mmCIF file of N, CA and C in Angstrom:
data_model
loop_
_atom_site.group_PDB
_atom_site.id
_atom_site.type_symbol
_atom_site.label_atom_id
_atom_site.label_comp_id
_atom_site.label_asym_id
_atom_site.label_seq_id
_atom_site.Cartn_x
_atom_site.Cartn_y
_atom_site.Cartn_z
ATOM 1 N N MET A 1 -44.247 49.293 74.786
ATOM 2 C CA MET A 1 -44.857 49.652 76.241
ATOM 3 C C MET A 1 -46.192 49.615 76.399
ATOM 4 N N ALA A 2 -46.856 50.547 75.462
ATOM 5 C CA ALA A 2 -47.977 50.859 75.611
ATOM 6 C C ALA A 2 -48.840 49.579 75.049
ATOM 7 N N ASP A 3 -48.240 49.022 73.703
ATOM 8 C CA ASP A 3 -49.321 47.799 73.266
ATOM 9 C C ASP A 3 -49.753 46.944 74.309
ATOM 10 N N GLY A 4 -48.474 46.628 74.994
ATOM 11 C CA GLY A 4 -48.817 45.453 76.228
ATOM 12 C C GLY A 4 -49.491 45.966 77.074
ATOM 13 N N TYR A 5 -49.715 47.216 77.529
ATOM 14 C CA TYR A 5 -50.540 47.885 78.365
ATOM 15 C C TYR A 5 -51.967 47.374 78.001
ATOM 16 N N LEU A 6 -52.270 48.252 76.746
ATOM 17 C CA LEU A 6 -53.586 48.017 76.073
ATOM 18 C C LEU A 6 -54.162 46.475 75.733
ATOM 19 N N GLU A 7 -53.149 45.614 75.549
ATOM 20 C CA GLU A 7 -53.768 44.209 75.121
ATOM 21 C C GLU A 7 -53.914 43.619 76.449
ATOM 22 N N LYS A 8 -53.196 44.029 77.510
ATOM 23 C CA LYS A 8 -53.445 43.586 79.019
ATOM 24 C C LYS A 8 -54.856 43.873 79.266
ATOM 25 N N ARG A 9 -55.333 45.158 79.022
ATOM 26 C CA ARG A 9 -56.504 45.843 79.539
ATOM 27 C C ARG A 9 -57.767 45.123 78.396
ATOM 28 N N GLN A 10 -57.398 44.930 77.396
ATOM 29 C CA GLN A 10 -58.295 44.456 76.624
ATOM 30 C C GLN A 10 -58.591 42.810 77.052
ATOM 31 N N GLU A 11 -57.564 42.071 77.400
ATOM 32 C CA GLU A 11 -57.647 40.846 77.887
ATOM 33 C C GLU A 11 -58.662 40.713 79.068
ATOM 34 N N ASP A 12 -58.378 41.430 80.151
ATOM 35 C CA ASP A 12 -59.155 41.852 81.321
ATOM 36 C C ASP A 12 -60.668 42.096 81.299
ATOM 37 N N TYR A 13 -60.862 43.093 80.161
ATOM 38 C CA TYR A 13 -62.159 43.461 79.836
ATOM 39 C C TYR A 13 -62.956 42.066 79.416
ATOM 40 N N GLU A 14 -62.269 41.394 78.411
ATOM 41 C CA GLU A 14 -62.951 40.132 77.743
ATOM 42 C C GLU A 14 -63.157 39.182 78.933
ATOM 43 N N ALA A 15 -62.287 38.977 79.560
ATOM 44 C CA ALA A 15 -62.577 38.184 80.898
ATOM 45 C C ALA A 15 -63.797 38.498 81.939
ATOM 46 N N ARG A 16 -63.894 39.770 82.265
ATOM 47 C CA ARG A 16 -64.810 40.055 82.929
ATOM 48 C C ARG A 16 -66.421 39.955 82.091
ATOM 49 N N LYS A 17 -66.120 40.482 80.684
ATOM 50 C CA LYS A 17 -67.435 40.265 79.994
ATOM 51 C C LYS A 17 -67.976 38.737 80.125
ATOM 52 N N ALA A 18 -67.180 38.132 79.756
ATOM 53 C CA ALA A 18 -67.413 36.285 79.532
ATOM 54 C C ALA A 18 -68.122 35.866 81.088
ATOM 55 N N ALA A 19 -67.325 36.420 82.260
ATOM 56 C CA ALA A 19 -68.066 35.886 83.517
ATOM 57 C C ALA A 19 -69.236 36.740 83.515
ATOM 58 N N PHE A 20 -69.701 37.864 83.397
ATOM 59 C CA PHE A 20 -70.944 38.324 83.423
ATOM 60 C C PHE A 20 -72.008 38.119 82.734
ATOM 61 N N LEU A 21 -71.543 37.642 81.212
ATOM 62 C CA LEU A 21 -72.717 36.920 80.440
ATOM 63 C C LEU A 21 -72.704 35.567 80.855
ATOM 64 N N ARG A 22 -71.925 34.874 81.371
ATOM 65 C CA ARG A 22 -72.061 33.532 82.041
ATOM 66 C C ARG A 22 -73.247 33.375 83.269
ATOM 67 N N ARG A 23 -73.199 34.650 84.293
ATOM 68 C CA ARG A 23 -73.640 34.816 85.268
ATOM 69 C C ARG A 23 -75.121 35.086 84.926
ATOM 70 N N LYS A 24 -75.161 36.193 83.487
ATOM 71 C CA LYS A 24 -76.684 36.345 83.445
ATOM 72 C C LYS A 24 -77.296 35.349 82.574
ATOM 73 N N LYS A 25 -76.596 34.547 81.876
ATOM 74 C CA LYS A 25 -77.407 33.638 81.460
ATOM 75 C C LYS A 25 -78.010 32.383 82.368
ATOM 76 N N HIS A 26 -77.487 32.527 83.550
ATOM 77 C CA HIS A 26 -78.107 31.604 84.433
ATOM 78 C C HIS A 26 -79.079 32.083 85.615
ATOM 79 N N LEU A 27 -79.147 33.527 85.429
ATOM 80 C CA LEU A 27 -80.369 34.208 86.139
ATOM 81 C C LEU A 27 -81.582 33.965 85.747
ATOM 82 N N PRO A 28 -82.859 33.670 86.867
ATOM 83 C CA PRO A 28 -83.874 33.350 86.190
ATOM 84 C C PRO A 28 -84.382 34.519 85.505
ATOM 85 N N GLN A 29 -85.426 34.173 84.570
ATOM 86 C CA GLN A 29 -85.745 35.455 83.894
ATOM 87 C C GLN A 29 -86.996 35.960 84.544
ATOM 88 N N GLN A 30 -87.282 37.298 84.979
ATOM 89 C CA GLN A 30 -88.240 37.783 85.654
ATOM 90 C C GLN A 30 -89.213 38.664 84.607
ATOM 91 N N GLY A 31 -90.506 38.217 84.645
ATOM 92 C CA GLY A 31 -91.653 39.071 83.785
ATOM 93 C C GLY A 31 -91.896 40.393 84.326
ATOM 94 N N ARG A 32 -91.986 41.342 83.410
ATOM 95 C CA ARG A 32 -92.321 42.553 84.035
ATOM 96 C C ARG A 32 -93.843 42.864 83.918
ATOM 97 N N THR A 33 -94.677 43.161 84.864
ATOM 98 C CA THR A 33 -95.739 43.777 85.102
ATOM 99 C C THR A 33 -95.865 45.000 84.951
ATOM 100 N N ILE A 34 -96.971 45.753 84.131
ATOM 101 C CA ILE A 34 -97.172 47.086 84.188
ATOM 102 C C ILE A 34 -98.328 47.450 85.091
ATOM 103 N N GLU A 35 -98.349 48.031 86.289
ATOM 104 C CA GLU A 35 -99.490 48.257 86.808
ATOM 105 C C GLU A 35 -100.270 49.629 86.152
ATOM 106 N N ARG A 36 -101.394 49.260 85.580
ATOM 107 C CA ARG A 36 -102.271 50.154 85.432
ATOM 108 C C ARG A 36 -103.160 50.825 86.388
ATOM 109 N N PRO A 37 -103.675 52.019 85.976
ATOM 110 C CA PRO A 37 -104.763 52.408 87.086
ATOM 111 C C PRO A 37 -106.057 51.942 86.461
ATOM 112 N N ASP A 38 -106.950 51.883 87.518
ATOM 113 C CA ASP A 38 -108.279 51.493 86.771
ATOM 114 C C ASP A 38 -109.162 52.390 85.874
ATOM 115 N N ASP A 39 -108.649 53.734 86.086
ATOM 116 C CA ASP A 39 -109.417 54.570 85.056
ATOM 117 C C ASP A 39 -107.921 55.085 84.237
ATOM 118 N N GLU A 40 -107.942 54.802 83.018
ATOM 119 C CA GLU A 40 -106.655 55.513 82.318
ATOM 120 C C GLU A 40 -106.896 56.709 82.063
ATOM 121 N N ALA A 41 -107.782 57.442 82.430
ATOM 122 C CA ALA A 41 -107.805 58.922 82.170
ATOM 123 C C ALA A 41 -106.961 59.684 82.856
ATOM 124 N N LEU A 42 -106.672 59.139 84.152
ATOM 125 C CA LEU A 42 -106.124 59.828 85.225
ATOM 126 C C LEU A 42 -104.755 60.310 84.586
#
């Protein structure tokens, strides 16, 4: 019984992970910009 439960949970996890990676792949890439102060001594 425990083996079937763990296998089902693993399959559910793999399906969610695959769906997440598919959605992530199609999202636009956002560039990060670091805002630096004029005087870096602050």
